[in-house]
Each structure stands twice: as structure tokens, then as C-alpha cells.
Tab-separated table of C-alpha atoms and ligand atoms in Angstrom:
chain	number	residue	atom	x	y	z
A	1	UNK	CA	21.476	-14.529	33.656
A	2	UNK	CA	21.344	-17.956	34.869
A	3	UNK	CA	20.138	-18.891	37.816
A	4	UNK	CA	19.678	-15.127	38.597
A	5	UNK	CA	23.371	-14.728	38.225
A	6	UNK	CA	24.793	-11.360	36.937
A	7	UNK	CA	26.497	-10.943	33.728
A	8	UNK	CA	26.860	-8.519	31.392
A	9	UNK	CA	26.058	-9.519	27.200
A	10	UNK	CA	25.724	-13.282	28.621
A	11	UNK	CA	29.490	-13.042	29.841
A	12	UNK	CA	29.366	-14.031	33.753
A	13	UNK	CA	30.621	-11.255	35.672
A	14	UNK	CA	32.029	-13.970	37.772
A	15	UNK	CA	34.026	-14.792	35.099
A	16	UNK	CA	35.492	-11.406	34.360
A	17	UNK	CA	36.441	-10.561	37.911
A	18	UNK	CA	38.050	-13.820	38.080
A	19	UNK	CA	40.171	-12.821	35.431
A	20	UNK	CA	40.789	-9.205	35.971
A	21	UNK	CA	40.093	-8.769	39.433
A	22	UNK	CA	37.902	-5.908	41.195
A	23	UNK	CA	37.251	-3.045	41.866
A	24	UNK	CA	36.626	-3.027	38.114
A	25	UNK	CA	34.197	-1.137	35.982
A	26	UNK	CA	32.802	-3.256	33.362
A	27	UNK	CA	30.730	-1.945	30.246
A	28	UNK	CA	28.780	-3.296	27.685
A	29	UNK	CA	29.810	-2.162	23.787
A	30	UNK	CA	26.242	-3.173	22.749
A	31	UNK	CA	24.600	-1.084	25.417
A	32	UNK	CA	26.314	1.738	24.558
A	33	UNK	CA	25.439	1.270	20.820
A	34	UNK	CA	21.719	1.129	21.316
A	35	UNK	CA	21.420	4.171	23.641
A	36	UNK	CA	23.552	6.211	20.881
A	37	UNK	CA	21.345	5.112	18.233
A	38	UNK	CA	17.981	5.481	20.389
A	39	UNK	CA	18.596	9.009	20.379
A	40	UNK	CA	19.744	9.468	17.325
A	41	UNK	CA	16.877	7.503	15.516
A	42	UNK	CA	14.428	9.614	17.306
A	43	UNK	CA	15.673	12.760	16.162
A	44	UNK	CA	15.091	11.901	12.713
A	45	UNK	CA	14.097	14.298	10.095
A	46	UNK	CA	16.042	16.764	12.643
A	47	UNK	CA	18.739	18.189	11.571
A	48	UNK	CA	20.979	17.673	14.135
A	49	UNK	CA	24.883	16.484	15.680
A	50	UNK	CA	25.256	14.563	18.496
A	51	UNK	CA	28.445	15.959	20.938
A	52	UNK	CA	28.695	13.189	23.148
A	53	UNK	CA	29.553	14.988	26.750
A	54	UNK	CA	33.009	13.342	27.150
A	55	UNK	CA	33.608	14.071	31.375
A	56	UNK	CA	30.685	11.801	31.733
A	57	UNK	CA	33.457	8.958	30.546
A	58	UNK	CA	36.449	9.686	28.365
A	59	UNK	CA	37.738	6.475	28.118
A	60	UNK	CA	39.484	5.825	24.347
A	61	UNK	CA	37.129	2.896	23.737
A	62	UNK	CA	33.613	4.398	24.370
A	63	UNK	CA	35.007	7.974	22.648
A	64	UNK	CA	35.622	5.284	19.764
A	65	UNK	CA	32.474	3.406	20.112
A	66	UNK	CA	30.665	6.756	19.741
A	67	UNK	CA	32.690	8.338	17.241
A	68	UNK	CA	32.116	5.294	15.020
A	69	UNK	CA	28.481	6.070	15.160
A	70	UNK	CA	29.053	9.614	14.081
A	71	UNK	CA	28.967	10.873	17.409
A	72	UNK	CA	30.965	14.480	17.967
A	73	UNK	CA	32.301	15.582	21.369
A	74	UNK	CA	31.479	17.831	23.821
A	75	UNK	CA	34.946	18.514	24.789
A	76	UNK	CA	35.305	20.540	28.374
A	77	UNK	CA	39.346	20.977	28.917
A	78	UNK	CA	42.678	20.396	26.436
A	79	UNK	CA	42.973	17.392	27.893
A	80	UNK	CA	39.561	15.922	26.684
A	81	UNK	CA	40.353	17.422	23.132
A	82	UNK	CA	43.457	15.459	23.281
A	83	UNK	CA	41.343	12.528	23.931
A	84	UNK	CA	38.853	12.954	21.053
A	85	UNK	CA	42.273	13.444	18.872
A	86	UNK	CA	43.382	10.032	20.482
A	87	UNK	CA	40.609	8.470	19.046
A	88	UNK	CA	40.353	10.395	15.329
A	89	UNK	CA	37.525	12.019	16.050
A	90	UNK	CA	36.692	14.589	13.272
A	91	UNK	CA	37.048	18.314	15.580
A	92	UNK	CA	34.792	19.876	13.015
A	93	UNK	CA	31.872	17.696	14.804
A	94	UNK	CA	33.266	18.714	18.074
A	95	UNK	CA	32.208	21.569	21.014
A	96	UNK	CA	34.368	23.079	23.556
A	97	UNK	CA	32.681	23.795	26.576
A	98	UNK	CA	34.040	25.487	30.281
A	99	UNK	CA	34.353	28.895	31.806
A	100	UNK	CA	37.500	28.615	32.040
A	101	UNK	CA	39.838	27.753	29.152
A	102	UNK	CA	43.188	29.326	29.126
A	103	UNK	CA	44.626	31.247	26.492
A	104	UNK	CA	46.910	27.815	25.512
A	105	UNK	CA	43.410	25.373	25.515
A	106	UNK	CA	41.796	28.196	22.942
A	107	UNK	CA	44.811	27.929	20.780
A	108	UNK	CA	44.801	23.940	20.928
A	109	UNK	CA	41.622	24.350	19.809
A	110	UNK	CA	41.897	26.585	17.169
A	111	UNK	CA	44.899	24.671	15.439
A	112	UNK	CA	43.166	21.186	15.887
A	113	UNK	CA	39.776	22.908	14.035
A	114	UNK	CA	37.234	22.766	16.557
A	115	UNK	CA	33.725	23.231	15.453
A	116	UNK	CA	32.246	25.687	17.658
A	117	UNK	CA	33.607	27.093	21.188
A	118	UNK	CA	30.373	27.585	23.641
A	119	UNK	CA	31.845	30.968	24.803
A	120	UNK	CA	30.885	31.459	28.859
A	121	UNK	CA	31.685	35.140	29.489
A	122	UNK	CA	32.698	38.495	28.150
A	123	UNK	CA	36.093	38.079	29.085
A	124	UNK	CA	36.584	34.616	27.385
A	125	UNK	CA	34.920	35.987	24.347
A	126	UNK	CA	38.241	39.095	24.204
A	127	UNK	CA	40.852	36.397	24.943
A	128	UNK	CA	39.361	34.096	22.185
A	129	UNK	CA	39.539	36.967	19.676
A	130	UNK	CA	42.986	37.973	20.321
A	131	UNK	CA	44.516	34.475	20.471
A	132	UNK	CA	42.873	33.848	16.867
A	133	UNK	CA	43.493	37.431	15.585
A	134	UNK	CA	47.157	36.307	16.425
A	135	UNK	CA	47.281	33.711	14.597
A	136	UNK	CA	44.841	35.113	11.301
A	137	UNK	CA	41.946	33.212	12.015
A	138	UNK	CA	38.225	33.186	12.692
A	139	UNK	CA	36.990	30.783	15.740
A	140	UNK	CA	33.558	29.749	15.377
A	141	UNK	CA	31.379	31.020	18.629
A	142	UNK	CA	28.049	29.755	20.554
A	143	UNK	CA	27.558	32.334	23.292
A	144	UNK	CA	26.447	29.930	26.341
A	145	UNK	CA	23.883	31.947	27.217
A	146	UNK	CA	22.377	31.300	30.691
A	147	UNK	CA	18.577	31.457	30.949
A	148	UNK	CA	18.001	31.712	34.483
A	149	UNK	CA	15.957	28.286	34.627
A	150	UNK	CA	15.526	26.024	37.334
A	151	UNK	CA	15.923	22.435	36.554
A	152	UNK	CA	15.059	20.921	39.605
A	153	UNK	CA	17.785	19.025	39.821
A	154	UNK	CA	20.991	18.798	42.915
A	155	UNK	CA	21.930	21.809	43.177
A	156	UNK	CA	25.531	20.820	42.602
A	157	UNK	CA	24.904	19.263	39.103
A	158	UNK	CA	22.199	22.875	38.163
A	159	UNK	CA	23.781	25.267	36.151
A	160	UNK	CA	21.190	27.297	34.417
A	161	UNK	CA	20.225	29.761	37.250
A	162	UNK	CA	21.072	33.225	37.270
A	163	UNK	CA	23.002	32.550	40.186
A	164	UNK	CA	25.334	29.680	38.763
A	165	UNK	CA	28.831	30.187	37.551
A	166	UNK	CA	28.418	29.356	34.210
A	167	UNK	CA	27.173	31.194	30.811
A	168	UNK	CA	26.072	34.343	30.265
A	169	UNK	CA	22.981	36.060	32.017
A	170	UNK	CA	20.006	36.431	29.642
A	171	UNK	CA	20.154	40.383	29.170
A	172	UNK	CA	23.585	40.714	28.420
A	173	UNK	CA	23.723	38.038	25.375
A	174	UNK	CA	22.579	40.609	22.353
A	175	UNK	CA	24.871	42.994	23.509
A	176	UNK	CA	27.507	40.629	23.407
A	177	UNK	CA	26.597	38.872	20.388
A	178	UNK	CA	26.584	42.621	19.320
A	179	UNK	CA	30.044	43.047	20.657
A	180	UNK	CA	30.849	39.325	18.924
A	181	UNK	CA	30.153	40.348	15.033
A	182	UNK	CA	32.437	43.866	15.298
A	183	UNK	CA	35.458	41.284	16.122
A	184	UNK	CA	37.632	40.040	13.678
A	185	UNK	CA	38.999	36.993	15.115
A	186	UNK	CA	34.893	35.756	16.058
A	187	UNK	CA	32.578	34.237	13.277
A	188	UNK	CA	29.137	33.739	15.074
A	189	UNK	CA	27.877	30.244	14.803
A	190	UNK	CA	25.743	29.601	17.022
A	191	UNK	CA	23.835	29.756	20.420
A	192	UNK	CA	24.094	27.247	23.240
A	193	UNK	CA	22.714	26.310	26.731
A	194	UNK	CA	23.193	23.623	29.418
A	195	UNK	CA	20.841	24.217	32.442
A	196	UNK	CA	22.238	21.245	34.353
A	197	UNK	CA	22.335	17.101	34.852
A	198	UNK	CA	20.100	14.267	35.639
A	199	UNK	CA	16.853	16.066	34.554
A	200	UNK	CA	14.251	14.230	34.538
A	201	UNK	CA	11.688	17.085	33.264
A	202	UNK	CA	10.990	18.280	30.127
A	203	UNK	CA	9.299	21.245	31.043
A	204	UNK	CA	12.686	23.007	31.871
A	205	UNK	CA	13.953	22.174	28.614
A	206	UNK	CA	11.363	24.436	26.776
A	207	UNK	CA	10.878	27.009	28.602
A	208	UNK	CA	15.046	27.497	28.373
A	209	UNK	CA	14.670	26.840	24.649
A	210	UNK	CA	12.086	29.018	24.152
A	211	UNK	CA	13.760	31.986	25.838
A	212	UNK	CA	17.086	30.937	23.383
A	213	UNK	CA	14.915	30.905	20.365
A	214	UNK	CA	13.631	34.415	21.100
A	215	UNK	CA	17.218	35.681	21.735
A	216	UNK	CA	17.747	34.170	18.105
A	217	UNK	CA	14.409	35.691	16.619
A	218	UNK	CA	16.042	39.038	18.105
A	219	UNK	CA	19.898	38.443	16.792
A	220	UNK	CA	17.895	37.076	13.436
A	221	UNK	CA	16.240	40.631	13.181
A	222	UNK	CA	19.767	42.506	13.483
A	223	UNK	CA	21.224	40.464	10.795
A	224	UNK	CA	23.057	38.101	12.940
A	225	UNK	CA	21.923	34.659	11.609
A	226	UNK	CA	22.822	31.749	13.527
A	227	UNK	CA	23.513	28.306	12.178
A	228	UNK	CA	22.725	26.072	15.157
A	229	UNK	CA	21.045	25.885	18.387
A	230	UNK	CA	22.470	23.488	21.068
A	231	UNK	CA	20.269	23.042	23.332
A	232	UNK	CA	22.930	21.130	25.789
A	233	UNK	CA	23.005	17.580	27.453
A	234	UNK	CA	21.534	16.662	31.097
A	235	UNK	CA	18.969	14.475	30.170
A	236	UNK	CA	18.728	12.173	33.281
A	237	UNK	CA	18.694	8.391	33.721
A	238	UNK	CA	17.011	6.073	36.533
A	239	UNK	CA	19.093	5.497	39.221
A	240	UNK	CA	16.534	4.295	41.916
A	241	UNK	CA	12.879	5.973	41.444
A	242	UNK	CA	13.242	8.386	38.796
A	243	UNK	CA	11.370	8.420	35.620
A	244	UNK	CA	13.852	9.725	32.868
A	245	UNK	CA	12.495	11.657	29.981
A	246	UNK	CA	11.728	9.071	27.144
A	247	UNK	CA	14.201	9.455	23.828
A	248	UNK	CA	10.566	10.389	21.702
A	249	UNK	CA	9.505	12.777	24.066
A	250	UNK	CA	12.095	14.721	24.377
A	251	UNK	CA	11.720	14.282	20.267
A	252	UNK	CA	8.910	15.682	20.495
A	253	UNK	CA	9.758	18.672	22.151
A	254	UNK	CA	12.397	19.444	20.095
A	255	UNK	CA	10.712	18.618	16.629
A	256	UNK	CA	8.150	21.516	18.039
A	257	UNK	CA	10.859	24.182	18.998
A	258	UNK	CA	13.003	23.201	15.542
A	259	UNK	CA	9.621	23.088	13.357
A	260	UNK	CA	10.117	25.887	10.445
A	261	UNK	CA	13.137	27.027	11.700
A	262	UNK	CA	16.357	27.354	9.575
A	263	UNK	CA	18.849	26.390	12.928
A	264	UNK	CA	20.310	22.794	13.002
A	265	UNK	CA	20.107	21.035	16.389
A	266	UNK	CA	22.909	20.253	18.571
A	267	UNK	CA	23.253	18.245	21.459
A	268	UNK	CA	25.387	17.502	24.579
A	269	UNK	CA	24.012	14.228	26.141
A	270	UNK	CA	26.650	12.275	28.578
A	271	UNK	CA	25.110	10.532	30.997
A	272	UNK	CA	22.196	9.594	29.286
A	273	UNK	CA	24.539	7.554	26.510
A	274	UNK	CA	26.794	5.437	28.974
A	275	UNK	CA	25.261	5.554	32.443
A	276	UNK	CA	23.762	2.522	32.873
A	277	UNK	CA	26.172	1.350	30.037
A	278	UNK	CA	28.218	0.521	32.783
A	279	UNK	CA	28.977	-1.230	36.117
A	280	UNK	CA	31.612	-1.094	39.031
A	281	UNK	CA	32.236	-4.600	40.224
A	282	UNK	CA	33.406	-4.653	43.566
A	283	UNK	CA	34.114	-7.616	46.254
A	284	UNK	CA	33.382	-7.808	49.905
A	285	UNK	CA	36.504	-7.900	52.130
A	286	UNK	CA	34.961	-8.018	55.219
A	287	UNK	CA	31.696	-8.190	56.870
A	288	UNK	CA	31.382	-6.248	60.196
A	289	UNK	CA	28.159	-6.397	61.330
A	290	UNK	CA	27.923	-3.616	64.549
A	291	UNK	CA	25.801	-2.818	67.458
A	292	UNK	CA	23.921	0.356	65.750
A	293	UNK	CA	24.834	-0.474	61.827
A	294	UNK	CA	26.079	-3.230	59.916
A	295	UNK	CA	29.021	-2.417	57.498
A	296	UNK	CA	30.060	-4.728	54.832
A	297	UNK	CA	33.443	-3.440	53.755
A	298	UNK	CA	34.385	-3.486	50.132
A	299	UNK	CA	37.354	-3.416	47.489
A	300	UNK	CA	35.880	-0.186	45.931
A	301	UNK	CA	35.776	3.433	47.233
A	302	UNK	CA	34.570	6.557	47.089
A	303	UNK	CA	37.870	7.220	44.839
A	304	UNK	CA	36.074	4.778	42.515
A	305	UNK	CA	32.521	5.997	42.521
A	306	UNK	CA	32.835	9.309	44.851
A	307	UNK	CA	29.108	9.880	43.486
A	308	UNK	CA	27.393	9.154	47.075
A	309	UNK	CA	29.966	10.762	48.877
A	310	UNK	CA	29.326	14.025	46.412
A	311	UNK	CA	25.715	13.853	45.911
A	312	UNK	CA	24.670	11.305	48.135
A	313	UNK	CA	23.426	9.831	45.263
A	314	UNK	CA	21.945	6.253	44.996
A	315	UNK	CA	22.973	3.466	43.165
A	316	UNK	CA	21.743	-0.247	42.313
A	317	UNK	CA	23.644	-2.219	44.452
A	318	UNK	CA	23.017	-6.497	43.602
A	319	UNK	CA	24.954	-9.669	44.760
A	320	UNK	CA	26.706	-10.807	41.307
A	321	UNK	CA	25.315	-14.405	42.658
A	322	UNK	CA	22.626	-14.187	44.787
A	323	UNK	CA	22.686	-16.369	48.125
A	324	UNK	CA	19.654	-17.830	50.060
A	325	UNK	CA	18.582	-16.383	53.123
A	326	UNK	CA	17.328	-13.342	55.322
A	327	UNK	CA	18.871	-10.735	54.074
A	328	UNK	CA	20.332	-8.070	56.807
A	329	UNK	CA	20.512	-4.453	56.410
A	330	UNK	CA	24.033	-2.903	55.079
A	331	UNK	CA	26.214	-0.672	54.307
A	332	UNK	CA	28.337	-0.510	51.678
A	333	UNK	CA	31.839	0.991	52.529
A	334	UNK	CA	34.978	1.740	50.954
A	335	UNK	CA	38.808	1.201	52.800
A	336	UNK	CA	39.379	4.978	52.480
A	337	UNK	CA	39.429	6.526	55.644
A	338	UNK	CA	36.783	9.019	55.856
A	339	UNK	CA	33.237	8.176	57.349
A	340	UNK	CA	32.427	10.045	53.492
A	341	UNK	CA	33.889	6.722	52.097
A	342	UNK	CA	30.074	5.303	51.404
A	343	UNK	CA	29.178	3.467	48.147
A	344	UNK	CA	25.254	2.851	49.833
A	345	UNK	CA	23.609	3.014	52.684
A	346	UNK	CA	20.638	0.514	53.957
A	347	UNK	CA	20.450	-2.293	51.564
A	348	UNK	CA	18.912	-5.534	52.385
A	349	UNK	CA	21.379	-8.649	51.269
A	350	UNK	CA	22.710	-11.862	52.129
A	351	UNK	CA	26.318	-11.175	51.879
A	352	UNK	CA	29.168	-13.365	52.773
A	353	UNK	CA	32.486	-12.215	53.051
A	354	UNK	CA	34.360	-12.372	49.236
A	355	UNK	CA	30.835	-12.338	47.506
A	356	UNK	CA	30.775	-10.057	44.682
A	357	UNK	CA	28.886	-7.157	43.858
A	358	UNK	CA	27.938	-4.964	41.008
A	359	UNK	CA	26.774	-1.523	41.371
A	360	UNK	CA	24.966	-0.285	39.131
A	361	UNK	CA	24.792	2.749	36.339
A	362	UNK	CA	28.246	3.138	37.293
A	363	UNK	CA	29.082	3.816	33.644
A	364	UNK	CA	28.870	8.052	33.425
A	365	UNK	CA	30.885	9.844	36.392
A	366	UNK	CA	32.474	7.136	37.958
A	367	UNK	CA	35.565	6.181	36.675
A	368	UNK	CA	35.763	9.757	35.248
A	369	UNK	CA	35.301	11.341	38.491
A	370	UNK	CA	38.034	9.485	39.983
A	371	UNK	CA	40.785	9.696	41.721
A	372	UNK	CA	43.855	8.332	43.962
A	373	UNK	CA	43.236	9.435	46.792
A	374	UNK	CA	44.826	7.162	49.956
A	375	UNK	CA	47.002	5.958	46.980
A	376	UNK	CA	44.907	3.279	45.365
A	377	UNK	CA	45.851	2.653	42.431
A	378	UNK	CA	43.233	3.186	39.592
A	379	UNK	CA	40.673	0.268	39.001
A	380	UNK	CA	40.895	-1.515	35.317
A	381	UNK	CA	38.254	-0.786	32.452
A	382	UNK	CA	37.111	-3.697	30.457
A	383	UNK	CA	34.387	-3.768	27.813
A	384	UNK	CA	32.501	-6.198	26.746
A	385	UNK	CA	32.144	-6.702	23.021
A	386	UNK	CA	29.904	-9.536	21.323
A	387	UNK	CA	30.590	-11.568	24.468
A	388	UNK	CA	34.669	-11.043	24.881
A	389	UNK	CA	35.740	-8.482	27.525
A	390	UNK	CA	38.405	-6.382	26.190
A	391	UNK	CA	40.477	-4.857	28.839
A	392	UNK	CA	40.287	-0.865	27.727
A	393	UNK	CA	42.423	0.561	30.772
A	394	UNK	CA	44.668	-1.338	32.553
A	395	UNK	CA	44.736	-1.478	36.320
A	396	UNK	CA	47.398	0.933	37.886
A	397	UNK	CA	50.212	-0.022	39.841
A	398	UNK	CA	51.566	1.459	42.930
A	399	UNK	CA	54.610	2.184	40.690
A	400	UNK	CA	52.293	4.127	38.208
A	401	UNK	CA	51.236	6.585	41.056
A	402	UNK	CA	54.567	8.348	42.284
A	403	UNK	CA	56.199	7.556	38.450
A	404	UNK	CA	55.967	11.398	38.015
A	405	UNK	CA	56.961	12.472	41.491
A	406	UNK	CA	60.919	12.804	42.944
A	407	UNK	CA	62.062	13.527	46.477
A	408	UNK	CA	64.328	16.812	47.055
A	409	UNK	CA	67.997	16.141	46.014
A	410	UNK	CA	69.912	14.830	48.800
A	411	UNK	CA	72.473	18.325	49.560
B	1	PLP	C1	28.434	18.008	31.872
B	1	PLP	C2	27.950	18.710	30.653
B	1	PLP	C3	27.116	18.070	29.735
B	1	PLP	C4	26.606	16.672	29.936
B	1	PLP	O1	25.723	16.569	30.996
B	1	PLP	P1	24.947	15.188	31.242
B	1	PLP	O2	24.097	15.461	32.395
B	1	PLP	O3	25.977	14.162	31.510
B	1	PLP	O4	24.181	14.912	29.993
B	1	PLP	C5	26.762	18.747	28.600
B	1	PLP	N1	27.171	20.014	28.374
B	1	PLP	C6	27.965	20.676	29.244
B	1	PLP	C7	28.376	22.059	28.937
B	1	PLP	C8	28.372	20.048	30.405
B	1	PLP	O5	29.141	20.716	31.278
């Protein structure tokens, strides 16, 4: 931008924070468009459906951006499948992931016509045959199956080892799929797997897929044929060093697993498709430099990105315009009051108190993975389309917080 100050689709963010105030996460329509159609292009010739991971960001606007693209959803609660209604999006094209949907998120599912439930355990696999027994249907199922691979990722965000919580360990799939095709309210659809997020291998990939393509060679042999394979999302981005998986090599790989094979692909990328689609715009309140470390407190929080307080995960951190000077070593806090409240630790800038910043690849789990904690109110949601910013959630008030709470009649 010019004179090395930060904008987003030439709009100054300046400009937009000046007009809607901060915190506020800002994304970029066009940015969000060519990572969508990145992947998609190199997966041609591949049969295959995209289910965007909606808890990366379910805002209306990017489920709309992506839907308009032909994108389905990976939907993980009712509440997300009432977003991907919001928006129109066609449930056929959809996925609905989780171990733990309750009896009344299976039958909102069923009646809206979902495209395949990713099925995480024995007992979800009963309740999903009774609740469409009971109602004369058929719900399509993916067994997730779980094959005990190691995606060298945090271990919070790795969910593919035999340890984790979620799918179904390896040697019990057949007999389940076996259990599957003697129920009457189960058509079998398909197979899925999701070994974790921000991987930045590929190597884990196939050897997963290559286990789930036996396990399909082996259901294929009993008669049990299986339309698709999903081979799930986690497909990592670069936050600070890491060198994400290129679109055509991951292409690559999955050309080679598909090749001959009758099984369409399906996929559940998230983060990959609005991560860096996206920034939190934040301004400094105060600077406090200290004897032992130098804080530089700011409008945002770890309600608004809680990522580093989670993870301790990194993000870009930039001035929006950058000053002259030596820069001095800060950190980035939050209001909240926990010593957790961190949005980055040991940054060299020239800061002055009501400069503004934008941290970065702030678009997948941030305003998602927020919250109100200490009673802030939410921060807005504006994106920025062919150089207008749209404002696609309005900030919340105080008023909007307690609007669903009431004190104890007075006896
Ligand atoms: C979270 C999740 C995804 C998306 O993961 P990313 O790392 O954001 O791509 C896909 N599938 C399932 C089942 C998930 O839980």
C-alpha cells in the first residue's frame, strides 16, 4: 500500500477503522475467492466436493461467498446447519461432522436433507438409525474412521491418533460398517477421516488415506461399495515459519490415491480457505513500557483472537502505518484480566500510543472462537468487496449481552 501503509484490496485500513472502529476483523471477498478456486482448479479432472469447514468462520457472508462458488459445508453442530440454511446452501452438498450430535441435531439434519453424516462411534451410529427409522427414512453414513496417524501437529488441534476422542479406531470400522448395512434406517455412503489442523505435511495425509482405501478395498470385497472418500480438511497455512503444503501437491497426492478408483473425493478444508483471508485490526490504548517487559496494551483480546492464549500460537503482528525509528521490543496485550490475555509476545515496533495494528491470518478461528468473556461486547465484521467494506456483523452492544438474561423476581 502506499507509502508502506496497510490496506486491504487498496482500501486503507486507516480508513475502515476510522469508520467502524476496532477491534474489528476485516476480510477481503477477493482473497477468499482465489483461495476457493486455487483448490478447486487444482483438483481438476477429480471428481470431487468441496465442504468448506464452517467453525473455521461461519459468518453469513463468507458461507455465501463460498456457497456461490459451489462450495458445500462441513457442518459440526445444529447451529452451523442453521447457518448454511441462512445462507441457501444446497444440504445435499453438505457434511455433518462431531462426536457428539444429539438425537434433536440428527433429526435437523435428516429433515433439512443432509448429504452425508461422518458417523464418530458405535453408539451415534444406533441413535442415528432409530431417529430415521422413526421417521421412515434412510440417512446417508461416512463412518469417521480414525487411523491412528500422527500429524505432527499441536496436540490440541491432532485428532487422528488412536488415543484422540474422535472417530472410530481402525479395527473396529468393518465390523461396524458390517453392523451399518443390516440397519434399516443407514444407507452407506461413504468413508471419512480428519487426522487434525494446520498440517503442514503431506506424508500424513497418505499414509491415513492409504490405510482408508484398504478399509474400502476390504468393504468393496463384501459388497459394500462406497460412493466417496473424504479425506477431511487440516491443510495448514503460514503463520510465521511454516511452509504449507502447496494446492498442486497436495493434487498430486490425491490424483495418485483417486487414480482408477470408482470413489469421488471429498474435502473438509477451513482454515486453509479464509485464514489469511482475514485480519483483526486492533488499536493501542496504552503503551507501558516496564522494568523487565514492555507491554503495549490494546483494544483487542484474547476474547477476540484467544488463539495465543490456546495454542500459543503466533501471529503477524504490523503497524497499519509504519513510524520511523528504533523499534523496542513488545508485547501485545489485551484489557482482559488474565496474564493469558496475550495477542504476541516479543515484537520489535515503533508504536505510539493510538497507532493501529493489524494482526494477521486472523481470518479462520478468530472471530469464530470467540467469546464475551469480561463482557466485551463482540467486535464488528466487515468485508471488503471490489474496494467497498461491507459491514457483515455488526458490533455488539452492552445491551446485546444480558438481552437474554433476567434477575430473580423480586418476592
Ligand atoms: C475442524 C475440522 C475441519 C477443518 O479443519 P481445518 O484445519 O480448519 O482445515 C475439517 N473436518 C473436521 C471434521 C473438523 O473438525
Amino acid at each position: 500500500m502506499r507509502g508502506g501503509e496497510l490496506g486491504v484490496d487498496g482500501l486503507p485500513l486507516a480508513e475502515i477503522a476510522a469508520r467502524h472502529g476496532t477491534p474489528c476483523y476485516v476480510y477481503s471477498r477477493r482473497a477468499l475467492e482465489e483461495a476457493y478456486r486455487a483448490l478447486d482448479a487444482s483438483l481438476a479432472g477429480v471428481p470431487h466436493l468441496v465442504c468448506y469447514a464452517m467453525k473455521a468462520n461461519a459468518n453469513l457472508a463468507i458461507l455465501d461467498v463460498f456457497a456461490r462458488l459451489g462450495s458445500g459445508f462441513d457442518i459440526g453442530s445444529g447451529g452451523e446447519l442453521a447457518r448454511a440454511l441462512a445462507v441457501g446452501a444446497d444440504p445435499r452438498r453438505s457434511v455433518f461432522s462431531g462426536v457428539g450430535k444429539s438425537a434433536a441435531e440428527l433429526r435437523q439434519a435428516l429433515d433439512a436433507g443432509i448429504g452425508c453424516f461422518n458417523v464418530e462411534s458405535a453408539a451415534e451410529l444406533e441413535r442415528l438409525d432409530a431417529v430415521a427409522r422413526a421417521s421412515a427414512r434412510r440417512a446417508p453414513v461416512s463412518l469417521r474412521v480414525n487411523p491412528d496417524v500422527d500429524p505432527r501437529t499441536h496436540p490440541y488441534i491432532s485428532t487422528g491418533l488412536k488415543e484422540s476422542k474422535f472417530g472410530i479406531a481402525f479395527d473396529d470400522a468393518l465390523a461396524l460398517y458390517r453392523r451399518a448395512r443390516s440397519m434399516t434406517g443407514i444407507e452407506i455412503v461413504g468413508i471419512d477421516m480428519h487426522i487434525g489442523s494446520q498440517i503442514t505435511e503431506l506424508a500424513p495425509y497418505a499414509e491415513a488415506a492409504r490405510k482408508v482405501f484398504a478399509l474400502c478395498d476390504a468393504l468393496a470385497a463384501e459388497g459394500i461399495a462406497l460412493d466417496h472418500v473424504d479425506l477431511g480438511g487440516g491443510l495448514g497455512i503460514r503463520y510465521r515459519d511454516e511452509t504449507p503444503v502447496p494446492f498442486p501437491e497436495y493434487a498430486a497426492m490425491v490424483r495418485e490415491l483417486f487414480a482408477g478408483r470408482r470413489e469421488r473425493l471429498v474435502l473438509e478444508p477451513g482454515r486453509r480457505l479464509v485464514a489469511e483471508a482475514g485480519v483483526l485490526l486492533t488499536r493501542v490504548e496504552y503503551l507501558k513500557p516496564g522494568p523487565v517487559r514492555h507491554y503495549a496494551i490494546v483494544d483487542a483480546a484474547m476474547n477476540d483472537l484467544v488463539r495465543p492464549a490456546l495454542y500459543d500460537a503466533w501471529h503477524p503482528v504490523a503497524p497499519v502505518r509504519p513510524r520511523p525509528g528504533t523499534p523496542m521490543r513488545w508485547d501485545l496485550v489485551g484489557p482482559v484480566c488474565e496474564s493469558a490475555d496475550f495477542l504476541a509476545h516479543d515484537r520489535d515496533l515503533v508504536l505510539e500510543a493510538g497507532d493501529l495494528i493489524a494482526i494477521g491470518a486472523a481470518g479462520a478461528y478468530a472471530m469464530s472462537m470467540s467469546s464475551n468473556y469480561n463482557a466485551r461486547p463482540r467486535a464488528c465484521e466487515v468485508m471488503v468487496d471490489r474496494g467497498v467494506a461491507h459491514v457483515v456483523r455488526r458490533r455488539e452492544t452492552a445491551a446485546d449481552l444480558y438481552a437474554l438474561e433476567s434477575p430473580l423476581p423480586r418476592s
